[in-house]
Short mmCIF file of C-alpha atoms in Angstrom, two decimals:
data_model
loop_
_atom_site.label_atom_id
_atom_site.label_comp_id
_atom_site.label_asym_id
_atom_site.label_seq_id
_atom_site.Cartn_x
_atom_site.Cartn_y
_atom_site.Cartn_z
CA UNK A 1 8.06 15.69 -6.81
CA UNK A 2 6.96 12.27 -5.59
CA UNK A 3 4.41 12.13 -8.75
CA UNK A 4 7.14 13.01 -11.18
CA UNK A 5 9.67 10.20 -9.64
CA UNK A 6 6.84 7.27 -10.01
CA UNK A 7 6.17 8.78 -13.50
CA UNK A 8 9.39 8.37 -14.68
CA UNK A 9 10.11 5.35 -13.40
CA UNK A 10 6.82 4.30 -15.07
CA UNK A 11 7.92 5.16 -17.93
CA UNK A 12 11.39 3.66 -17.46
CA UNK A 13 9.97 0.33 -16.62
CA UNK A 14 8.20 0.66 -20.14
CA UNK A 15 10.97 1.23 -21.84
CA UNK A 16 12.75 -2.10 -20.08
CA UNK A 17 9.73 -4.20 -20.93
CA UNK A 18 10.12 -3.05 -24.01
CA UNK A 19 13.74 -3.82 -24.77
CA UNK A 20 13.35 -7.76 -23.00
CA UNK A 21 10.37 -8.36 -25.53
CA UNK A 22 12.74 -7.64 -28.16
CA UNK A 23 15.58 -9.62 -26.71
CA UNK A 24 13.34 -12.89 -25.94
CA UNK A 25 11.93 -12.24 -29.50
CA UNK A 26 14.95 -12.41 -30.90
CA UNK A 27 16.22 -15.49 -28.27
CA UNK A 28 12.96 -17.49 -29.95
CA UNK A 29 13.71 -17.32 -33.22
CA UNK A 30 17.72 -17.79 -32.77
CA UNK A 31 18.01 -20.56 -30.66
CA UNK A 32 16.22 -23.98 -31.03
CA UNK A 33 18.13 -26.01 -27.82
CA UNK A 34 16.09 -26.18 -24.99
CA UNK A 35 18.65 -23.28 -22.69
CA UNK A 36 17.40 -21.13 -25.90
CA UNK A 37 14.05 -21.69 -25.14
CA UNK A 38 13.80 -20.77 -21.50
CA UNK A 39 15.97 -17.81 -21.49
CA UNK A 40 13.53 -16.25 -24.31
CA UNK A 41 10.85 -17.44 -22.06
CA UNK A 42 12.90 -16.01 -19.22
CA UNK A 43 12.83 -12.90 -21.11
CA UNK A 44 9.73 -12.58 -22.17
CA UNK A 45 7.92 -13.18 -18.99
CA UNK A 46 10.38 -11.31 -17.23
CA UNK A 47 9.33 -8.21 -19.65
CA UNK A 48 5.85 -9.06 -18.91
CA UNK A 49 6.64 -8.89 -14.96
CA UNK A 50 8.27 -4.99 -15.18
CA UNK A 51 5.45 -4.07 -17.68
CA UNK A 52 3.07 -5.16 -14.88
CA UNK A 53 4.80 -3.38 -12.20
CA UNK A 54 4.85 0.05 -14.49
CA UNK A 55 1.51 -0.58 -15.00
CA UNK A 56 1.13 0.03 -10.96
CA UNK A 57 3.54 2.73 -11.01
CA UNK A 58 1.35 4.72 -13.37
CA UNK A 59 -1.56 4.15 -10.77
CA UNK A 60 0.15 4.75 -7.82
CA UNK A 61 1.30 8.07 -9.63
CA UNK A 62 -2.18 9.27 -10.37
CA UNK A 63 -3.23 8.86 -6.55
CA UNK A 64 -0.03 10.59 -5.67
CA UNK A 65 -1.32 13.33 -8.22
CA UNK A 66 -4.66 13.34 -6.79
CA UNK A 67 -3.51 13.52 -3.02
CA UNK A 68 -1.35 16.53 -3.95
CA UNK A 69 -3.86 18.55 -5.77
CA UNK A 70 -4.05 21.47 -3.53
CA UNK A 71 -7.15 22.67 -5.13
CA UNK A 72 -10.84 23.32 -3.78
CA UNK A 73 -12.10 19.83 -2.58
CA UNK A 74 -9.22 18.76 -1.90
CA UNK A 75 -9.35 17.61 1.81
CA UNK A 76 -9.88 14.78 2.76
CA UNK A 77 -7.40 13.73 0.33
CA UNK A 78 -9.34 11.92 -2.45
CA UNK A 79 -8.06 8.00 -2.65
CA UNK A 80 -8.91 8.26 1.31
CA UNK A 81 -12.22 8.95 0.61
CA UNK A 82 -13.20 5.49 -0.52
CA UNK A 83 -13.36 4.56 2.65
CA UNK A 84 -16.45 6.58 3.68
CA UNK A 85 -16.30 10.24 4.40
CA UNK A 86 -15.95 9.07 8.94
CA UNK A 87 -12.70 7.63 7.82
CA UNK A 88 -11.59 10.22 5.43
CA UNK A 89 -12.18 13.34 8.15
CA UNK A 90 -9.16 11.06 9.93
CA UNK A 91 -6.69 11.32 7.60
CA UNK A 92 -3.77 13.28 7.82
CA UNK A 93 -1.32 12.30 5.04
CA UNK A 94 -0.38 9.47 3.21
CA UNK A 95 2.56 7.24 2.61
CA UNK A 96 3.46 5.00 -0.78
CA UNK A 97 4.66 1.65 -0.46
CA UNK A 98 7.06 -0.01 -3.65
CA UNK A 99 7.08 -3.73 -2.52
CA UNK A 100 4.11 -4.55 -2.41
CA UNK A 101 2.65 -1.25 -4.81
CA UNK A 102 0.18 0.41 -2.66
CA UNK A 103 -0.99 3.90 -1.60
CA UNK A 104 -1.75 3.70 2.14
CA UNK A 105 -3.64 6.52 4.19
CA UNK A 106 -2.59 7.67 7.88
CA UNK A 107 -4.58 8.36 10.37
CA UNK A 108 -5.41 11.30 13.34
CA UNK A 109 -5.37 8.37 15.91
CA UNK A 110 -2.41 6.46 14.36
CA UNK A 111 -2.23 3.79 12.21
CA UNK A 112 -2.99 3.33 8.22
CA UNK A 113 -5.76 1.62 5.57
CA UNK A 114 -4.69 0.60 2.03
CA UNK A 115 -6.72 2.31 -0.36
CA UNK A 116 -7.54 0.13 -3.89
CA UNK A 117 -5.77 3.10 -6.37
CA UNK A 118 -3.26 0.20 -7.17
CA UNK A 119 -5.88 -2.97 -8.06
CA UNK A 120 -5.03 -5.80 -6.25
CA UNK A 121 -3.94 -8.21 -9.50
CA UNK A 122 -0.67 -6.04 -10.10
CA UNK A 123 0.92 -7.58 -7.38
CA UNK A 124 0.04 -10.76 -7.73
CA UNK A 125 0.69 -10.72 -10.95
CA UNK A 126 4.10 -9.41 -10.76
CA UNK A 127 5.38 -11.80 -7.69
CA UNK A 128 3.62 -14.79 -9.68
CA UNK A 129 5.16 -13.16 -13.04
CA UNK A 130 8.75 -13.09 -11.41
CA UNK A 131 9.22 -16.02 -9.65
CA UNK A 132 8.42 -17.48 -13.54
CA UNK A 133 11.06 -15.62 -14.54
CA UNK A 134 13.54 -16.74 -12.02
CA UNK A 135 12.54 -20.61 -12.63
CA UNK A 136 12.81 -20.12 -15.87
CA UNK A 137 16.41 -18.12 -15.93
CA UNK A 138 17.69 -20.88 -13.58
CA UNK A 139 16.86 -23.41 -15.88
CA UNK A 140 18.42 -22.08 -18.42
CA UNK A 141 21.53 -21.39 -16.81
CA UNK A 142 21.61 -24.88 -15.67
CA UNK A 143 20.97 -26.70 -18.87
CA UNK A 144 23.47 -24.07 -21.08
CA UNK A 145 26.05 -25.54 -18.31
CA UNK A 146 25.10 -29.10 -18.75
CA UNK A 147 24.83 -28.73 -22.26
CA UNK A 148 28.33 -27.84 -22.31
CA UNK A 149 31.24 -29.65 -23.87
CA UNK A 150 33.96 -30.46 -20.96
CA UNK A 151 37.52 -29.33 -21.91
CA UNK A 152 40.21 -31.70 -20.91
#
């Protein structure tokens, strides 16, 4: 159920990216003041920013499939087993982490490890992708105010 849940969100988040890369298309080539400019850019990166973040839905959905095969070979649970096989005879489940992305194994003894099924540059790339985005909305905000004519 889990695998079905980050799969559609996956594919949700494509379809978003999607639709901003049209609207910050469109933004660029209708507006030439500067506001125009950053919310396109806004938009743009911002579409970049979700498309990253699907992109580490989709993997964190194919470790979720993987841990729930129930099939032969199937225990230790296979993204625990990159840890070495005196790790992976520890595990006992797994939990899934949204903020950051990650796929994180528990252990007999307590605690967890972070396996690598979600590379490391999707979050990084999506906080540094973001905060863009958020300069870059706030900018425009402020100079479409500015920009402004008063009424009297």
């Amino acid at each position: 159920m889990l695998f079905l849940g980050l799969l559609l969100a996956a594919l949700g988040g494509a379809a978003i990216a999607t639709a901003l890369t049209v609207r910050g298309l469109r933004a660029v080539f209708r507006k030439s003041e500067r506001s125009g400019r950053l919310r396109a850019a806004a938009l743009l990166v911002g579409a970049g920013a979700v498309a990253m973040y699907a992109w580490g839905l989709l993997h964190l959905s194919h470790a979720v499939l993987q841990a729930e095969d129930g099939g032969a070979g199937s225990s230790p649970i296979e993204p625990c087993r990159q840890a070495g096989p005196q790790m992976a005879s520890l595990v006992v489940g797994y939990d899934v982490s949204f903020l950051p992305l990650r796929f994180e194994c528990r252990l007999s003894r307590g605690g967890t490890y972070v396996t690598s099924s979600v590379p490391g540059y999707v979050n990084q790339a999506t906080a540094a992708l973001g905060l863009i985005t958020a300069t870059c909305g706030v900018l425009a905000a402020t100079t479409a105010r500015s920009a402004r004519p008063s009424v009297a």
